XYZ file of C-alpha atoms in Angstrom:
680
model
C -83.393 8.092 15.800
C -82.113 11.555 16.555
C -78.626 11.777 18.097
C -78.768 12.556 21.822
C -75.285 13.108 23.359
C -76.731 12.886 26.836
C -77.209 9.138 26.281
C -73.443 8.637 25.884
C -72.945 6.736 29.143
C -70.492 4.046 30.193
C -68.526 4.529 26.977
C -65.492 2.383 26.250
C -63.715 1.279 23.035
C -65.400 -1.563 21.236
C -62.298 -2.511 19.147
C -58.809 -1.437 18.189
C -57.334 -1.239 14.687
C -54.390 0.102 12.702
C -55.271 2.767 10.168
C -53.786 2.448 6.669
C -52.148 -0.936 7.314
C -52.533 -4.361 5.780
C -52.232 -7.830 7.157
C -48.676 -8.670 8.115
C -47.223 -5.218 7.563
C -43.889 -4.570 9.277
C -43.020 -1.122 10.579
C -39.456 0.174 10.763
C -37.771 2.898 12.782
C -38.980 6.382 11.901
C -42.429 5.265 10.737
C -45.713 6.037 12.512
C -48.317 3.429 13.452
C -51.716 5.157 13.644
C -53.720 3.155 16.208
C -57.462 3.642 16.380
C -59.726 3.149 19.436
C -63.205 2.737 17.981
C -66.247 3.326 20.183
C -69.639 1.631 19.607
C -71.581 2.769 16.571
C -74.347 3.991 18.907
C -72.029 6.658 20.267
C -73.392 10.106 19.477
C -70.965 12.879 18.686
C -67.982 11.547 20.589
C -66.160 14.551 22.043
C -62.496 15.124 21.308
C -60.062 14.700 24.245
C -59.183 18.379 24.027
C -62.864 19.306 24.465
C -62.825 17.975 28.025
C -59.853 20.060 29.082
C -56.123 19.526 29.619
C -56.646 16.748 32.142
C -58.263 14.434 29.586
C -55.367 12.345 28.260
C -56.495 8.813 27.298
C -53.643 6.293 27.464
C -53.184 3.084 25.452
C -50.681 0.483 26.621
C -49.055 -1.825 24.047
C -47.102 -5.051 24.258
C -43.834 -3.919 22.658
C -40.310 -5.196 23.316
C -37.224 -3.033 23.646
C -33.565 -3.947 23.533
C -33.249 -2.718 27.120
C -35.651 -5.442 28.286
C -38.920 -3.562 28.841
C -42.014 -5.171 27.323
C -44.714 -2.489 27.370
C -45.136 0.980 26.007
C -47.825 3.604 26.699
C -48.986 6.181 24.173
C -51.387 9.088 24.547
C -54.352 9.938 22.394
C -53.932 12.794 19.970
C -55.833 15.802 21.424
C -57.889 16.166 18.268
C -58.758 13.400 15.847
C -59.208 15.913 13.055
C -55.945 17.526 14.093
C -54.214 14.173 13.646
C -55.332 14.151 10.012
C -53.633 17.477 9.428
C -50.519 16.646 11.423
C -49.868 13.303 9.690
C -51.292 14.096 6.244
C -54.008 11.425 6.316
C -57.776 11.262 6.004
C -59.845 8.889 8.138
C -62.646 9.175 5.573
C -60.707 6.715 3.377
C -61.649 3.968 5.873
C -65.422 3.267 5.557
C -65.544 1.806 9.061
C -64.491 5.169 10.492
C -66.772 7.362 8.399
C -69.894 8.238 10.480
C -71.500 10.278 7.712
C -71.196 13.444 9.777
C -68.529 15.921 10.734
C -67.818 14.065 14.001
C -65.863 10.808 14.347
C -66.638 8.021 16.831
C -62.956 7.103 17.428
C -59.784 8.467 18.959
C -56.344 8.386 17.295
C -53.206 7.138 19.068
C -50.037 7.750 16.979
C -47.118 5.410 17.771
C -43.769 6.738 16.571
C -41.538 3.718 16.020
C -38.125 4.157 17.623
C -34.878 2.272 17.209
C -34.710 -0.714 19.553
C -38.462 -1.330 19.460
C -39.721 -4.669 18.149
C -42.627 -7.090 18.347
C -43.845 -9.876 16.118
C -47.500 -9.000 16.822
C -48.593 -5.616 18.070
C -51.194 -6.030 20.863
C -53.095 -3.671 23.174
C -52.664 -4.643 26.837
C -54.301 -1.693 28.589
C -56.493 1.311 28.014
C -57.202 4.056 30.536
C -59.628 6.978 30.273
C -59.174 9.557 33.044
C -62.213 10.973 34.856
C -61.333 14.389 33.479
C -62.608 13.162 30.119
C -66.248 13.081 31.398
C -68.269 15.946 29.990
C -71.761 16.396 31.479
C -74.400 16.261 28.787
C -71.947 15.003 26.159
C -70.222 11.820 27.272
C -69.628 9.787 30.417
C -66.918 7.136 30.367
C -66.761 4.094 32.599
C -64.066 1.659 33.586
C -61.346 4.246 33.695
C -58.590 1.594 33.777
C -60.060 -0.796 31.280
C -57.968 -3.839 30.378
C -59.393 -5.236 27.144
C -59.554 -8.958 26.652
C -61.205 -10.160 23.491
C -60.911 -6.720 21.911
C -57.215 -6.317 22.690
C -56.125 -7.718 19.305
C -55.399 -5.209 16.606
C -56.797 -5.558 13.125
C -54.965 -6.099 10.866
C -52.061 -7.880 12.507
C -48.859 -5.825 12.222
C -45.346 -6.109 13.586
C -42.476 -3.781 14.420
C -38.848 -4.495 13.649
C -36.082 -1.958 14.217
C -33.338 -4.390 15.203
C -30.258 -4.729 13.016
C -29.573 -7.934 11.090
C -27.051 -10.114 12.868
C -24.618 -12.728 11.577
C -25.808 -16.213 12.548
C -23.728 -18.528 10.385
C -20.613 -18.686 8.176
C -19.941 -21.613 5.863
C -18.722 -22.643 2.411
C -20.420 -24.854 -0.133
C -17.158 -26.487 -1.188
C -16.596 -30.121 -0.215
C -14.082 -31.014 2.462
C -10.478 -31.089 1.284
C -7.281 -29.148 0.822
C -7.124 -26.279 -1.632
C -4.121 -24.488 -3.155
C -3.267 -21.378 -5.155
C -5.650 -20.852 -8.053
C -8.667 -22.529 -6.425
C -11.837 -20.513 -5.939
C -14.106 -20.758 -2.898
C -17.248 -18.915 -1.856
C -17.500 -17.939 1.812
C -21.187 -17.586 2.708
C -22.208 -15.233 5.531
C -25.787 -15.789 6.691
C -27.739 -13.048 8.486
C -30.736 -13.279 10.791
C -32.938 -11.488 8.267
C -32.857 -10.349 4.671
C -30.279 -7.692 3.924
C -29.343 -5.407 1.070
C -25.973 -3.887 0.245
C -24.856 -0.768 -1.591
C -23.890 -0.996 -5.233
C -20.529 -2.616 -5.806
C -17.819 -0.742 -7.756
C -18.595 -0.676 -11.477
C -15.202 -2.113 -12.442
C -15.676 -5.411 -10.619
C -13.259 -7.895 -12.161
C -10.580 -10.422 -11.308
C -8.377 -7.458 -10.380
C -10.502 -7.000 -7.262
C -11.475 -10.645 -6.850
C -7.828 -11.571 -6.397
C -7.372 -8.978 -3.657
C -5.115 -10.202 -0.859
C -4.599 -7.022 1.112
C -7.364 -4.912 2.645
C -5.355 -1.675 2.494
C -6.030 -1.009 -1.174
C -9.446 -2.481 -1.884
C -11.571 -0.152 -4.025
C -13.895 2.098 -2.085
C -17.327 0.574 -1.573
C -16.238 -3.081 -1.728
C -16.843 -5.028 1.535
C -14.205 -7.592 2.501
C -13.692 -10.428 4.967
C -10.280 -11.465 6.273
C -9.488 -15.166 6.759
C -6.917 -16.964 8.875
C -5.097 -18.058 5.689
C -3.614 -14.548 5.309
C -6.196 -13.764 2.632
C -8.868 -11.120 2.170
C -12.077 -12.088 0.390
C -14.407 -9.619 -1.297
C -18.186 -9.450 -1.572
C -19.524 -10.639 -4.924
C -23.277 -10.565 -4.177
C -25.993 -12.853 -2.874
C -25.421 -16.572 -2.730
C -26.349 -18.499 -5.874
C -29.352 -17.089 -7.685
C -29.941 -14.459 -5.006
C -33.365 -15.764 -3.965
C -32.287 -16.035 -0.331
C -31.256 -12.515 0.545
C -30.133 -13.498 4.010
C -26.931 -14.955 2.552
C -24.016 -12.954 1.133
C -21.236 -14.610 -0.845
C -17.594 -13.531 -0.446
C -15.250 -14.649 -3.216
C -11.969 -16.241 -2.180
C -9.340 -16.778 -4.878
C -6.518 -18.693 -3.200
C -3.165 -16.993 -3.883
C 0.463 -17.974 -3.549
C 1.763 -18.077 0.018
C -1.630 -18.480 1.697
C -2.188 -21.373 4.093
C -4.160 -22.396 7.175
C -2.239 -22.927 10.431
C -0.924 -26.423 11.129
C -3.794 -28.722 11.988
C -6.218 -25.853 11.651
C -9.195 -25.325 9.448
C -10.140 -22.391 7.250
C -11.750 -19.773 9.457
C -12.490 -16.087 9.686
C -9.432 -14.388 11.174
C -9.632 -14.110 14.942
C -11.294 -10.857 15.979
C -12.179 -9.956 12.405
C -15.567 -9.355 10.790
C -16.896 -7.880 7.559
C -15.122 -4.620 6.667
C -17.501 -2.270 4.853
C -14.832 -0.033 3.284
C -17.393 2.699 2.671
C -20.215 0.341 1.677
C -23.425 -0.383 3.591
C -25.209 -3.589 4.570
C -28.686 -2.950 5.982
C -31.907 -4.813 6.683
C -33.922 -5.158 3.504
C -37.210 -4.277 5.182
C -36.001 -2.017 7.985
C -33.041 -0.155 6.518
C -31.174 -0.634 9.806
C -27.434 -1.220 9.462
C -26.379 -4.791 10.123
C -24.605 -5.528 13.397
C -21.319 -6.927 12.100
C -19.909 -7.390 15.593
C -22.014 -10.569 15.878
C -19.593 -12.529 13.691
C -19.248 -15.985 15.356
C -15.852 -16.450 16.938
C -13.610 -19.210 15.558
C -14.648 -22.633 16.858
C -18.031 -21.506 18.159
C -21.451 -22.415 16.805
C -22.056 -20.764 13.464
C -18.363 -20.201 12.691
C -16.728 -21.345 9.465
C -14.869 -24.143 11.241
C -17.808 -25.355 13.376
C -18.839 -27.877 10.718
C -16.035 -30.391 11.258
C -17.564 -32.793 8.729
C -16.715 -30.255 6.029
C -13.134 -29.457 6.948
C -11.453 -26.997 4.570
C -7.702 -26.404 4.628
C -5.411 -24.271 2.467
C -2.051 -25.743 1.467
C 0.841 -23.323 1.054
C 2.405 -22.970 -2.396
C 5.355 -20.591 -2.603
C 5.916 -17.431 -0.624
C 3.395 -14.664 -0.184
C 4.446 -11.466 -1.909
C 4.721 -8.943 -0.395
C 5.643 -10.760 2.829
C 3.296 -10.975 5.797
C 3.195 -7.768 7.798
C 4.369 -5.610 4.899
C 2.718 -2.177 5.012
C 2.519 -0.675 1.510
C 1.663 2.729 2.960
C 4.972 2.924 4.788
C 8.082 4.006 2.901
C 11.256 1.909 3.233
C 13.037 2.669 6.475
C 9.899 3.926 8.251
C 8.995 3.029 11.810
C 5.420 2.133 12.757
C 3.426 2.878 15.893
C -0.196 2.578 16.955
C -2.571 4.659 19.045
C -6.004 3.871 20.416
C -8.907 4.614 18.111
C -12.370 3.236 18.799
C -13.511 3.681 15.191
C -11.040 1.121 13.841
C -11.818 -2.574 13.691
C -8.989 -3.504 16.054
C -9.325 -0.398 18.226
C -6.048 1.062 16.965
C -4.785 3.347 14.255
C -1.357 2.884 12.699
C 1.195 5.653 12.126
C 4.352 5.452 10.001
C 7.287 7.833 10.180
C 10.616 7.915 8.385
C 13.593 9.224 10.306
C 14.616 12.590 8.854
C 18.275 11.783 9.531
C 18.079 8.876 7.085
C 17.546 11.287 4.213
C 15.332 10.743 1.157
C 14.994 7.415 -0.628
C 17.317 7.348 -3.644
C 15.596 6.170 -6.833
C 17.799 5.358 -9.816
C 16.217 6.044 -13.228
C 17.249 4.870 -16.705
C 15.291 5.440 -19.908
C 15.416 4.034 -23.439
C 13.462 5.694 -26.235
C 12.004 3.222 -28.735
C 10.108 5.453 -31.187
C 8.327 8.764 -31.632
C 5.087 9.011 -33.585
C 1.860 11.029 -33.956
C 3.789 14.297 -33.940
C 1.419 17.249 -34.047
C 3.274 20.503 -34.642
C 0.105 22.516 -34.264
C -0.728 21.276 -30.774
C 2.939 20.918 -29.827
C 2.508 17.292 -28.786
C 3.736 13.856 -29.728
C 3.389 10.236 -28.698
C 6.396 8.293 -27.528
C 7.188 4.668 -26.875
C 9.930 4.178 -24.319
C 11.061 1.868 -21.570
C 11.707 3.219 -18.084
C 13.666 1.400 -15.402
C 13.687 2.490 -11.760
C 15.540 0.967 -8.814
C 15.462 1.538 -5.052
C 16.307 -0.333 -1.852
C 13.662 -1.708 0.494
C 15.178 -3.504 3.479
C 11.884 -5.249 4.221
C 12.598 -7.604 1.314
C 16.086 -8.455 2.546
C 16.100 -12.153 3.460
C 19.166 -14.313 2.748
C 17.009 -17.455 2.937
C 14.975 -16.388 -0.107
C 16.037 -16.825 -3.772
C 18.602 -14.372 -5.079
C 16.087 -12.731 -7.414
C 12.301 -12.945 -7.408
C 10.778 -11.967 -10.754
C 7.102 -11.146 -11.174
C 4.738 -8.787 -12.914
C 3.820 -5.354 -11.627
C 0.491 -6.488 -10.215
C 1.588 -5.939 -6.610
C 2.511 -2.315 -7.363
C -0.485 -1.631 -9.598
C -2.876 -2.814 -6.884
C -1.097 -0.853 -4.173
C 0.150 -3.868 -2.219
C 3.755 -2.710 -2.420
C 5.473 0.626 -1.883
C 6.867 2.361 -4.958
C 7.968 5.919 -5.811
C 4.782 6.230 -7.921
C 6.382 7.986 -10.850
C 4.512 10.318 -13.124
C 5.444 12.586 -16.022
C 4.996 16.307 -15.638
C 4.382 16.828 -19.374
C 2.150 13.791 -19.914
C -1.154 14.544 -21.637
C -2.790 11.127 -21.408
C -1.774 7.554 -20.697
C -3.136 5.735 -23.735
C -1.551 2.292 -23.506
C -0.004 1.087 -20.243
C 1.819 -2.219 -20.382
C 2.563 -4.884 -17.820
C 6.158 -4.571 -16.692
C 8.758 -6.706 -14.924
C 9.468 -6.479 -11.203
C 12.718 -7.926 -9.839
C 13.325 -8.113 -6.094
C 16.626 -9.417 -4.766
C 17.154 -11.035 -1.384
C 19.286 -8.013 -0.451
C 16.294 -5.680 -0.784
C 17.049 -4.138 -4.194
C 13.831 -3.525 -6.130
C 14.023 -2.953 -9.908
C 10.931 -2.036 -11.922
C 11.107 -2.125 -15.738
C 8.011 -0.892 -17.534
C 7.069 0.248 -21.013
C 5.047 3.412 -21.583
C 3.166 4.551 -24.687
C 1.599 7.922 -24.093
C 1.036 11.406 -25.456
C 3.227 14.228 -24.185
C 3.318 17.991 -24.483
C 6.630 19.185 -25.943
C 8.205 22.447 -27.065
C 8.980 21.999 -30.773
C 11.299 24.577 -32.359
C 10.020 24.932 -35.933
C 12.499 27.537 -37.135
C 14.249 24.955 -39.369
C 11.105 23.041 -40.277
C 11.006 20.637 -42.051
C 14.769 20.036 -41.726
C 14.601 20.347 -37.952
C 16.358 18.444 -35.199
C 14.393 18.576 -31.976
C 15.515 18.367 -28.362
C 12.762 16.386 -26.639
C 12.412 16.105 -22.868
C 10.361 14.177 -20.309
C 9.972 15.345 -16.714
C 9.887 12.429 -14.278
C 8.778 13.008 -10.683
C 6.869 11.338 -7.877
C 3.156 12.060 -7.781
C 2.916 11.532 -4.006
C 6.267 12.057 -2.311
C 8.127 15.329 -1.917
C 11.878 15.783 -2.233
C 12.308 15.142 1.493
C 11.258 11.511 0.919
C 12.251 10.677 -2.690
C 15.298 11.817 -4.688
C 16.132 10.764 -8.256
C 19.532 9.973 -9.720
C 20.515 9.036 -13.275
C 21.479 5.423 -13.872
C 23.889 4.117 -16.463
C 22.656 5.034 -19.981
C 23.413 1.531 -21.258
C 21.340 -0.208 -18.598
C 18.384 -0.494 -20.964
C 20.226 -1.141 -24.207
C 18.232 -4.276 -25.006
C 15.129 -3.582 -22.970
C 12.944 -2.918 -26.002
C 13.430 -6.489 -27.183
C 10.876 -7.708 -24.645
C 8.028 -5.978 -26.513
C 7.359 -5.101 -30.142
C 8.089 -1.511 -31.129
C 5.602 0.927 -32.592
C 5.770 1.407 -36.375
C 5.722 4.535 -38.598
C 7.901 6.866 -36.519
C 8.238 10.556 -37.371
C 11.669 11.239 -35.878
C 14.882 9.290 -36.057
C 17.172 9.248 -33.037
C 19.257 6.160 -33.732
C 22.173 8.191 -35.071
C 22.461 9.988 -31.757
C 22.488 6.835 -29.623
C 21.398 6.297 -26.057
C 24.620 7.737 -24.716
C 23.773 11.223 -25.983
C 20.666 11.328 -23.780
C 21.000 13.951 -21.070
C 19.586 13.341 -17.608
C 19.425 16.260 -15.202
C 17.719 16.816 -11.863
C 16.032 19.774 -10.268
C 13.322 20.929 -7.869
C 9.784 21.908 -8.846
C 7.021 22.703 -6.325
C 8.917 20.842 -3.575
C 9.170 17.714 -5.754
C 12.463 16.329 -6.967
C 12.323 16.226 -10.773
C 14.485 14.233 -13.172
C 14.506 15.461 -16.776
C 15.459 13.074 -19.589
C 16.467 14.881 -22.813
C 16.984 13.188 -26.197
C 17.836 14.654 -29.604
C 15.852 13.516 -32.643
C 15.942 14.463 -36.355
C 12.928 14.509 -38.644
C 12.931 11.596 -41.083
C 13.676 12.445 -44.772
C 10.537 10.798 -46.082
C 8.465 13.186 -44.008
C 10.519 16.110 -45.310
C 9.764 15.150 -48.912
C 6.068 15.051 -48.146
C 6.197 18.544 -46.668
C 8.184 20.090 -49.542
C 7.617 18.190 -52.780
C 3.829 18.178 -52.643
C 3.307 21.986 -52.508
C 6.154 22.608 -54.953
C 4.601 20.189 -57.427
C 1.290 22.010 -57.164
C 2.986 25.314 -57.957
C 4.908 23.874 -60.900
C 1.815 22.298 -62.400
C -0.069 25.592 -62.128
C 2.752 27.523 -63.820
C 3.052 24.872 -66.506
C -0.602 25.272 -67.325
C -0.057 29.041 -67.665
C 2.897 28.699 -70.021
C 1.072 26.225 -72.220
C -1.711 28.717 -73.024
C -2.083 30.313 -76.519
C -0.781 33.888 -76.143
C -3.917 35.451 -77.530
C -6.030 38.175 -76.032
C -8.524 35.671 -74.677
C -5.788 33.858 -72.658
C -4.390 36.835 -70.789
C -6.654 36.113 -67.770
C -5.071 32.667 -67.330
C -1.828 34.193 -66.047
C -3.167 35.826 -62.852
C -5.727 33.027 -62.445
C -3.037 30.363 -62.506
C -0.828 32.334 -60.138
C -3.702 32.827 -57.719
C -4.550 29.108 -57.832
C -0.963 28.146 -57.114
C -0.821 30.629 -54.224
C -3.982 29.212 -52.679
C -2.721 25.639 -53.044
C 0.574 26.490 -51.404
C -1.143 28.387 -48.586
C -3.490 25.446 -47.961
C -0.600 22.998 -47.684
C 1.371 25.285 -45.400
C -1.633 25.961 -43.167
C -2.395 22.273 -42.685
C 1.096 20.858 -42.343
C 3.036 23.593 -40.616
C 2.711 24.654 -36.973
C 0.566 27.660 -36.080
C 2.088 31.117 -36.386
C 0.899 34.591 -35.477
C -1.303 36.597 -37.797
C 1.570 38.982 -38.538
C 3.822 36.087 -39.512
C 1.075 34.595 -41.671
C 0.634 37.960 -43.420
C 4.374 38.156 -44.068
C 4.246 34.694 -45.573
C 1.357 35.609 -47.880
C 3.035 38.884 -48.895
C 6.209 36.984 -49.713
C 4.208 34.523 -51.809
C 2.515 37.464 -53.536
C 5.896 38.966 -54.420
C 7.100 35.677 -55.837
C 4.053 35.058 -57.989
C 3.886 38.732 -59.041
C 7.484 38.471 -60.299
C 6.638 35.245 -62.080
C 3.609 36.924 -63.605
C 5.762 39.866 -64.845
C 8.293 37.513 -66.405
C 5.565 35.530 -68.141
C 3.793 38.674 -69.329
C 7.084 40.120 -70.677
C 7.717 36.888 -72.552
C 4.228 36.921 -74.037
C 4.624 40.635 -74.973
C 7.879 39.947 -76.845
C 6.216 37.097 -78.702
C 3.335 39.363 -79.697
C 5.750 42.173 -80.806
C 7.808 39.817 -82.955
C 4.695 38.598 -84.687
C 3.534 42.174 -85.385
C 6.928 43.094 -86.918
C 6.832 40.005 -89.116
C 3.306 40.852 -90.306
C 4.316 44.453 -91.168
C 7.374 43.217 -93.094
C 5.255 40.739 -95.030
C 2.793 43.538 -95.937
C 5.617 45.787 -97.201
C 7.034 42.959 -99.273
C 3.678 42.313 -100.890
C 3.296 46.040 -101.817
C 6.773 46.169 -103.403
C 6.053 43.051 -105.418
C 2.784 44.546 -106.780
C 4.567 47.801 -107.820
C 7.317 45.884 -109.544
C 4.797 43.879 -111.544
C 2.965 47.072 -112.698
C 6.204 48.722 -113.826
C 7.186 45.615 -115.682
C 3.961 45.550 -117.612
C 4.397 49.229 -118.660
C 8.026 48.940 -119.743
C 7.854 45.524 -121.241
C 4.475 44.984 -122.893
C 3.588 41.444 -123.642
C 4.540 40.155 -127.285
C 1.827 39.921 -130.026
C 0.964 36.471 -131.207
C -0.044 35.872 -134.970
C -2.501 33.234 -135.910
C -2.331 31.581 -139.428
C -5.695 31.123 -140.976
C -6.527 28.366 -143.383
C -6.903 30.837 -146.182
C -3.344 32.150 -145.504
C -4.476 35.385 -143.950
C -2.458 36.403 -140.866
C -4.512 37.890 -137.908
C -3.117 38.980 -134.491
C -4.581 37.044 -131.510
C -5.852 38.881 -128.371
C -3.534 39.082 -125.382
C -4.024 36.460 -122.736
């Protein structure tokens, strides 16, 4: 039948749906739910709300919850259904139920912009109102202006809205009840109200971070959780296989000095929660940051200690180092204060200040050089193996009740749990092989750090006497963080490290020898550079003889062999070319050796060197040519003399034949007749 708009009477939506959704879809904050009010299929050319004038604003009421307590939300119809397609980048033609086969739709669009704090497990329409201003004579007449749908109030498909943050609902550990000590490993499980995801953990995730016991120096991006045993645990991922993404596992490696209070049970520290440290923990489906303030308080339901049938305690073994309350960011002798700051976990921010009248912290430095190797004269660099010992006083370690000396590795300093001058070398090129050192702390507060360094350094090598040179090598020691107003260096006794190298094997194949100079000839001076106090350690070293022989004998041998080949040639015309050829070969060989073994020089200096070599080999060539010329001249004189002697001998023989003819011989015949025989 032909479409007759005048028959559009008593119109009202026949059903409601969600465009572009699927069953069970969950919408998050920032997304748009496109709700559709579909009119009966008999509707003919349903007019757009904007066609009826500005007073036509259809309203749809939804059952939606908000964190402020309200439970309904009203949205207006988009003025133009086709305009909604353009505004939201969609096409209603992709839904066959909405395609009328003409250029006019029989539905209105109601966009719902999901806001933070909005949630519902099942989105439902609770009211629908069409104002009288929407009636257009001859086109459409609407009835039941304040329609409250009943059977058609359900949306299809069923969708939900969730913009609430995940909350912490439970904290527990899978370990059995008992007492644990240093070295034991526990997993603290934090369970959220919904699935969560976390930002990528630091790439270098190892026992170095797993053993963390101080939240000041955790690597950026690694969440942590502080416990009442004076420990800080770190996030290692989802619990177990990771199938349940509501549960995050925090690794707890029990360390020396940690313990639970008397009669108490392992618990999250009072007032503490997960510290993000630059990381993020958000809802997996919503992307909303987790509400970490919902951490259950100790002793309440969901807390780590609420399960009394699984009581976990930590037994103290030894003393915690550094001691409790030690602030590694504060220099010795500093005073601490706090000010209010709402962004911090405890509502305060700490400040440390060292009294200017106390002067800088005095750091005593002693150095022992073990060997020098990988010397590169071209790049003016070398590698050195030495032991450095530094000492300073930190009154926070002074405790007469403790052992006289506490010896440990440098782990506390390396991980930033303890204050140190943080030495660096101004001429260091790269730190190739750091070694674990020895840290001694006395009960009077004296801290002594002994550590071995193997690294590459830039040096100023004077090659004027190469390869018989004796170098003056220096290392510039300074603090990389603290200016001269806070740290000042002094030279310690040179013999303090006399036997320090015995604790580690020395590097082989050295280039320089410094044993004949001894440690006592090392010079230690101090100065100021860029507002940093600098201590310069200077040591003399002589190049080893074996290296000298390599530098000298090899090129000299090449030259001698080349000249020997020249002198062994037959001094004929065809061998004259061998003299300059041999000299040129020797020159090239010597230049190659010098260029590869000697330090770089300017082009002018290199030209002088080549000219000098040219003079030398030109003189050698002249001497050899003169020798060969004398040999050739002597042979010519001998040949001429031999020729003259042969001529004189021939003349003498001719004269002799004329003056003294040969005698006549007579032959006796058988018949007795005598007949002269012919001359021979």
